[in-house]
PDB file of C-alpha atoms in Angstrom:
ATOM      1  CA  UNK A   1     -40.217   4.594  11.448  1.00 57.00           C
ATOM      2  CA  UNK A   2     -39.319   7.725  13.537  1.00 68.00           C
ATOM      3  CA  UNK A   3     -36.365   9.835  12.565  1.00 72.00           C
ATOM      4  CA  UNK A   4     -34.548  10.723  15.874  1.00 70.00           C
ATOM      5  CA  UNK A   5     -34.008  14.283  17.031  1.00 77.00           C
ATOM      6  CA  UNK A   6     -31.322  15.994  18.141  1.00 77.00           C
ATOM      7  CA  UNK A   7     -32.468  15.581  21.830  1.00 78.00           C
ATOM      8  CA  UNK A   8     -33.127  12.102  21.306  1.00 75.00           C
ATOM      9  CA  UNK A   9     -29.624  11.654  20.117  1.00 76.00           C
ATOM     10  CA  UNK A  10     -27.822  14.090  23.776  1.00 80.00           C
ATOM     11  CA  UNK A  11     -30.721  11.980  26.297  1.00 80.00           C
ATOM     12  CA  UNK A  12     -28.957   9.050  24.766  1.00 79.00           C
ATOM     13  CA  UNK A  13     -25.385  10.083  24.899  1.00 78.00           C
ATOM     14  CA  UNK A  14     -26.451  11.744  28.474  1.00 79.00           C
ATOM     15  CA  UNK A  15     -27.591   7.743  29.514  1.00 79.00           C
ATOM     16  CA  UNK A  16     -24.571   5.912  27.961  1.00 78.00           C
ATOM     17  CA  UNK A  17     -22.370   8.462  29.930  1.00 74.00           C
ATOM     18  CA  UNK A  18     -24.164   8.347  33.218  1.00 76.00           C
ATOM     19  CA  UNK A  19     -24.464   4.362  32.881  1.00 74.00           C
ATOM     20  CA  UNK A  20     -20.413   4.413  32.326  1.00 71.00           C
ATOM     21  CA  UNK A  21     -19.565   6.873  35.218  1.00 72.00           C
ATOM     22  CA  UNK A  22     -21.599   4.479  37.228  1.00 73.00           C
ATOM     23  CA  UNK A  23     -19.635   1.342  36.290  1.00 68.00           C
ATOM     24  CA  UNK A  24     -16.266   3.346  36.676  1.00 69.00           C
ATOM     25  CA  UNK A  25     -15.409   3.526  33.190  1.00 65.00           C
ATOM     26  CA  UNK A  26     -15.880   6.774  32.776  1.00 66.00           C
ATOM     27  CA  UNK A  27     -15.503   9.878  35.883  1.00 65.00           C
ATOM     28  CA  UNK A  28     -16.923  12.916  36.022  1.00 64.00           C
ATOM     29  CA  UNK A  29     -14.289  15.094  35.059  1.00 60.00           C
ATOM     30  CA  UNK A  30     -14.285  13.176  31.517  1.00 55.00           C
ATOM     31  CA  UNK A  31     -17.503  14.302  30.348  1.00 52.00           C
ATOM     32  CA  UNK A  32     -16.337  17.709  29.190  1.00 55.00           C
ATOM     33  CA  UNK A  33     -13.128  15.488  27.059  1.00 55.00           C
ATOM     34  CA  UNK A  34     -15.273  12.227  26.416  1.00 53.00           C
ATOM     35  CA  UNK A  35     -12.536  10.024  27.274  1.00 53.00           C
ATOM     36  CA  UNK A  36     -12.624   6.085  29.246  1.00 51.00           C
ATOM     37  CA  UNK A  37     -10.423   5.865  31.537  1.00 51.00           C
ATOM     38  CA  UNK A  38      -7.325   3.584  30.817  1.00 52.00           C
ATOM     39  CA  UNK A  39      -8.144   3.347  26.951  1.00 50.00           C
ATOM     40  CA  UNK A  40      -6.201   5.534  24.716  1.00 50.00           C
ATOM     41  CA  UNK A  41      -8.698   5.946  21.567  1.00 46.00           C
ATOM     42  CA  UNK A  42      -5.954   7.710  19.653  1.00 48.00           C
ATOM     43  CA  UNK A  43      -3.813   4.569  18.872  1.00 50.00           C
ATOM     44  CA  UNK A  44      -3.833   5.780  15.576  1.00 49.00           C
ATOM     45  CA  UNK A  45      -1.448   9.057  16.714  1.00 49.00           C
ATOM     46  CA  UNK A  46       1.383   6.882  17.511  1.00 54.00           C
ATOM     47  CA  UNK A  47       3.691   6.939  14.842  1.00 59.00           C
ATOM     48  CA  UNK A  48       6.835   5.593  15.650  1.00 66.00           C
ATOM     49  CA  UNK A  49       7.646   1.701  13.697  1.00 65.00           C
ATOM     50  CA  UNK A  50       7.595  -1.049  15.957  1.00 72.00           C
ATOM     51  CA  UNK A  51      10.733  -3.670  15.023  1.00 72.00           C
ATOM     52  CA  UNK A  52       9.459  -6.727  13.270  1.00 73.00           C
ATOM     53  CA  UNK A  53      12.195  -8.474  15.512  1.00 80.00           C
ATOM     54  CA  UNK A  54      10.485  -9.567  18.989  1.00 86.00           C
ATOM     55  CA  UNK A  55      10.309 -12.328  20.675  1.00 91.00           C
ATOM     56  CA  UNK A  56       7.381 -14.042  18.695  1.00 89.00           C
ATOM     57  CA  UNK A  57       8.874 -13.735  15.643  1.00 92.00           C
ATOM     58  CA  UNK A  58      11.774 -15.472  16.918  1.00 94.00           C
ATOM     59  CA  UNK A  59      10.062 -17.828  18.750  1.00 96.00           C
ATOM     60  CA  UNK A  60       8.076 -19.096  15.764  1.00 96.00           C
ATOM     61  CA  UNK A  61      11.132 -19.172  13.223  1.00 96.00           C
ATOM     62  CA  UNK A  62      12.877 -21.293  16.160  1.00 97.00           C
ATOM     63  CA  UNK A  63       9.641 -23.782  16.247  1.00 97.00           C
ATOM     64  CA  UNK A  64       9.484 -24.478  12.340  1.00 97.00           C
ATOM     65  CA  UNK A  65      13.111 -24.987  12.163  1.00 97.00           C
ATOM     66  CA  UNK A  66      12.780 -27.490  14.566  1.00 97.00           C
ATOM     67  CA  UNK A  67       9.654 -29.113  12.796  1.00 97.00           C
ATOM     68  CA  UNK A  68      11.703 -29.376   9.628  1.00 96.00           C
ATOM     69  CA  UNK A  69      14.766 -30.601  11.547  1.00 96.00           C
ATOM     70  CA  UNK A  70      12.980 -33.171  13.985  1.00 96.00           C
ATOM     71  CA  UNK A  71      10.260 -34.230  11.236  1.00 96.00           C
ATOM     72  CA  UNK A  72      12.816 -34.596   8.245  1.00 95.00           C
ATOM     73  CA  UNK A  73       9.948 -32.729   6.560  1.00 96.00           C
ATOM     74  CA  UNK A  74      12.169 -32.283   3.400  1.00 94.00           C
ATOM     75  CA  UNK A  75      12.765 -35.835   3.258  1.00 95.00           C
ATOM     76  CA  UNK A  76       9.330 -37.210   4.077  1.00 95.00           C
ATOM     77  CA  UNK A  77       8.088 -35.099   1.215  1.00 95.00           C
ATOM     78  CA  UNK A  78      10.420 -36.090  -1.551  1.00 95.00           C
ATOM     79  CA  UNK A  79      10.293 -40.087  -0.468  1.00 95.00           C
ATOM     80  CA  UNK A  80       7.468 -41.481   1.639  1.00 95.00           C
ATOM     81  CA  UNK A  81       5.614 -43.799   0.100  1.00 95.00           C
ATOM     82  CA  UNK A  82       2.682 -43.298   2.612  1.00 95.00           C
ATOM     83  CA  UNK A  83       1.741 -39.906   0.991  1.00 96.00           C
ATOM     84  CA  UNK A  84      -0.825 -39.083  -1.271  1.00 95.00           C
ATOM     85  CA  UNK A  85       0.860 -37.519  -3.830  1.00 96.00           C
ATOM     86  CA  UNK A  86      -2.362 -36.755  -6.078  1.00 97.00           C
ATOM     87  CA  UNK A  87      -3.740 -34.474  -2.770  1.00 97.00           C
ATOM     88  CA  UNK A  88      -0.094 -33.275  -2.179  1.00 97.00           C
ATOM     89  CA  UNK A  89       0.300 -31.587  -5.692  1.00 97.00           C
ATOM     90  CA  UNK A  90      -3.224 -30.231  -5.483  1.00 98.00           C
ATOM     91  CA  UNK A  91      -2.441 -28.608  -1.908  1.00 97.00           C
ATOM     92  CA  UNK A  92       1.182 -27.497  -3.291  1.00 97.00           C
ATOM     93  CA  UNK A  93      -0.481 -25.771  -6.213  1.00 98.00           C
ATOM     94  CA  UNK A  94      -2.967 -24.271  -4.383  1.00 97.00           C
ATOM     95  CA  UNK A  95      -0.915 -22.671  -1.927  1.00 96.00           C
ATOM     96  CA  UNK A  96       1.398 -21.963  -4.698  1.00 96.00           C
ATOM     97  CA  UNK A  97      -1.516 -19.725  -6.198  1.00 96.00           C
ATOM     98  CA  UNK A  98      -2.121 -17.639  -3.332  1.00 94.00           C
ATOM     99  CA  UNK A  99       2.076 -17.431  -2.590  1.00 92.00           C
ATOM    100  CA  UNK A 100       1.939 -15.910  -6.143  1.00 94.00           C
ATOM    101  CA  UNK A 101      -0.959 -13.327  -5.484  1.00 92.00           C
ATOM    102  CA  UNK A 102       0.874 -12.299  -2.578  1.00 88.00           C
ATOM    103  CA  UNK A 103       4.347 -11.861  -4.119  1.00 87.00           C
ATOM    104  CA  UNK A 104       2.339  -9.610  -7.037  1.00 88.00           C
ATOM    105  CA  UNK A 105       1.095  -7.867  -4.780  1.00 86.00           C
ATOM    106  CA  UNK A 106       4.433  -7.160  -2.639  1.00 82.00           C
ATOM    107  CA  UNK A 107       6.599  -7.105  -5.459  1.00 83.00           C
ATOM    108  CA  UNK A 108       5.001  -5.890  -8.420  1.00 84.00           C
ATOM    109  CA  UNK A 109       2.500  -3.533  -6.651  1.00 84.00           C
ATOM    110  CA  UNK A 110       4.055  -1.853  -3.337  1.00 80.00           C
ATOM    111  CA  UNK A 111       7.717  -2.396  -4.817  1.00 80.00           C
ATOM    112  CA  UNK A 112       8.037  -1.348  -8.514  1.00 85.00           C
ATOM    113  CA  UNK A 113       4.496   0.416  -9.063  1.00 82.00           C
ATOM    114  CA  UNK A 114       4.291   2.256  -5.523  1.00 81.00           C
ATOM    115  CA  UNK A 115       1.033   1.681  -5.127  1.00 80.00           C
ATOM    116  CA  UNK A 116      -0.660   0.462  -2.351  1.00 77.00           C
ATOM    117  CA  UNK A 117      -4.204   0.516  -3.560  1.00 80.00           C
ATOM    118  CA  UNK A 118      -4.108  -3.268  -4.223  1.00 77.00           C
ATOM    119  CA  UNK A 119      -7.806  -3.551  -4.599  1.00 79.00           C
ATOM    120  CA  UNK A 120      -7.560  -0.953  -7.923  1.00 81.00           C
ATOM    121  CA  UNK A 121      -5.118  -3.777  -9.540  1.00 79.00           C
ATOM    122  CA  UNK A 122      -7.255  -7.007  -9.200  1.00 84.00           C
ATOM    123  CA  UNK A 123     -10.170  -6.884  -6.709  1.00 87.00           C
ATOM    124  CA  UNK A 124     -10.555 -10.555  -6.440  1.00 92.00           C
ATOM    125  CA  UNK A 125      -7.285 -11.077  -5.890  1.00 91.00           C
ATOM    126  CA  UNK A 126      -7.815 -11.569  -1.851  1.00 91.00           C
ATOM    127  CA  UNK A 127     -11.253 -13.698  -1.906  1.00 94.00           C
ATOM    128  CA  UNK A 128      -8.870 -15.636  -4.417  1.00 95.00           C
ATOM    129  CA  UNK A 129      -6.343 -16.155  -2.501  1.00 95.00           C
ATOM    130  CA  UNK A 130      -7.944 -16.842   0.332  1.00 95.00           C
ATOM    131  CA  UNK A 131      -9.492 -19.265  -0.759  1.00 97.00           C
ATOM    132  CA  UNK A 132      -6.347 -21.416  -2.824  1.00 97.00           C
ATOM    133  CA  UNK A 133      -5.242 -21.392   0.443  1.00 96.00           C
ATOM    134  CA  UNK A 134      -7.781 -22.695   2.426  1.00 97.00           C
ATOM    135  CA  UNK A 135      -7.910 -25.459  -0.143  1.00 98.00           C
ATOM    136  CA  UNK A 136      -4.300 -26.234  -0.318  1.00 97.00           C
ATOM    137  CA  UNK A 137      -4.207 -26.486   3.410  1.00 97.00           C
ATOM    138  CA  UNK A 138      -6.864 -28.912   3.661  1.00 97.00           C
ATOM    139  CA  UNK A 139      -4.810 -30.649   0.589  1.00 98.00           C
ATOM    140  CA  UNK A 140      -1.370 -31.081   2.180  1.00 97.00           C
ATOM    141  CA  UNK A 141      -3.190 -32.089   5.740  1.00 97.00           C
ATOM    142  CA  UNK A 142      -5.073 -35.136   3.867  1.00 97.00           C
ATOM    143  CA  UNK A 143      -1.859 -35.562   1.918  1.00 97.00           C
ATOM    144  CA  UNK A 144       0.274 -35.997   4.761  1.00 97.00           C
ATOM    145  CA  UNK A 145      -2.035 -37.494   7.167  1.00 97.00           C
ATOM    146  CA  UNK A 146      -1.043 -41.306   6.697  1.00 96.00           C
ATOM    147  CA  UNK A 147       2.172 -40.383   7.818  1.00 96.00           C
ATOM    148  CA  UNK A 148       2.104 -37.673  10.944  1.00 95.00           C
ATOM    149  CA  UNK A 149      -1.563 -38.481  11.999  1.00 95.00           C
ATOM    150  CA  UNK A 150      -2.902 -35.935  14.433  1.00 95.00           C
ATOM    151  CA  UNK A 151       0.271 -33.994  14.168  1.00 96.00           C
ATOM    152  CA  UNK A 152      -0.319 -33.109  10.433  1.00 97.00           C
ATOM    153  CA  UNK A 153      -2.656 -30.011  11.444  1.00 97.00           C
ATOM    154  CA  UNK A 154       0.312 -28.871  14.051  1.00 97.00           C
ATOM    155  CA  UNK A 155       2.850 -29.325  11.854  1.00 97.00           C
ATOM    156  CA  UNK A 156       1.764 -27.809   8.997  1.00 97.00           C
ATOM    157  CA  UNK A 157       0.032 -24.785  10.916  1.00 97.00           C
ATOM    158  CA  UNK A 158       4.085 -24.183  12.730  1.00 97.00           C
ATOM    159  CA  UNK A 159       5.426 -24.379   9.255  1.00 96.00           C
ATOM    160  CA  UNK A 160       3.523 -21.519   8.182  1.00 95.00           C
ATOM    161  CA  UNK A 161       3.668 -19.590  10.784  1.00 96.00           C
ATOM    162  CA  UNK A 162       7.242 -19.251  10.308  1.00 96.00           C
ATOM    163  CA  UNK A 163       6.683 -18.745   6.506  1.00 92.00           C
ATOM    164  CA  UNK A 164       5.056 -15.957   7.442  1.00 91.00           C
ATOM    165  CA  UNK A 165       6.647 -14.096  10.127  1.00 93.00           C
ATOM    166  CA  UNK A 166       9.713 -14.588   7.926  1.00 91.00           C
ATOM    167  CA  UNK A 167       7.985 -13.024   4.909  1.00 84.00           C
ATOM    168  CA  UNK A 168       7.330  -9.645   7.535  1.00 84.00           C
ATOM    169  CA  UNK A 169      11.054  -9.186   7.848  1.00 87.00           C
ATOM    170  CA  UNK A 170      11.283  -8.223   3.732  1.00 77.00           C
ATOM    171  CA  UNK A 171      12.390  -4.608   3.819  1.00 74.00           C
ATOM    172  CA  UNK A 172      10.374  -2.148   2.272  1.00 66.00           C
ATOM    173  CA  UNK A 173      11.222  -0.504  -0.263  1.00 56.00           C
TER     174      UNK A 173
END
């Protein structure tokens, strides 16, 4: 195989920039700067925080509220008889699991040790929990399938949503 060349690597650049000037990505004036036009490429430079309280946020606290209200989800777990309760503890565990990596990771790792190099601490830790979850989800859906049907996925997929987006409005400390 043939190493390329300096020239091979500016004909190259030369082509990708003539082919973008022609399909008005690109004008002429941006060759000397290297910029597209519309796309800043320095996202990065922006440093100001953006509020974790927007309208999606609320919006999906607001929808698993109303799941739990509108489903009696509390109640349905404690005393349906419909459930599988053997698949139910499995998924409960399972998500319990990766609900623990995370909280060692937010608590014991960013809080008390101030370190943010999680991978240094336990380098499984995120295939690990990835995967608990994964398998709890499927769990809890074939758990709670004999008695929401169809809406199991929907349900269950709103309810964690807003576990989540409630979990990203912890402080930092």
């Amino acid at each position: 195989m043939q190493r390329m060349t300096e020239e091979d690597t500016t004909e190259i650049r030369r082509r990708i920039h003539s082919r973008l000037v022609q399909r008005g990505y690109m004008s002429e004036q941006s060759e000397k700067d290297g910029k597209l036009k519309g796309v800043n490429l320095d996202e990065d430079d922006d440093d100001t925080p953006q509020s974790p309280y927007n309208l999606h946020t609320l919006f999906w606290i607001l929808a698993s509220i109303a799941v739990l209200y509108y489903t009696d989800f509390a109640v349905v777990i404690v005393y349906h008889n419909a459930i599988d309760r053997m698949w139910l503890n499995v998924g409960v565990f399972m998500i319990g699991v990766n609900v623990f990596i995370g909280l060692y990771f937010i608590v014991v790792c960013a809080w008390i040790l101030k370190d943010d190099n999680w991978e240094s601490h336990w380098p499984s830790a995120v295939p690990v929990a990835t995967a608990s979850f994964i398998v709890g989800a499927i769990c809890c859906t074939v758990a709670l399938w004999p008695v929401w049907s169809y809406y199991t996925p929907l349900i269950l997929f709103t309810l964690f949503m807003g576990f989540i987006v409630t979990i990203s409005l912890l402080p930092n400390f």
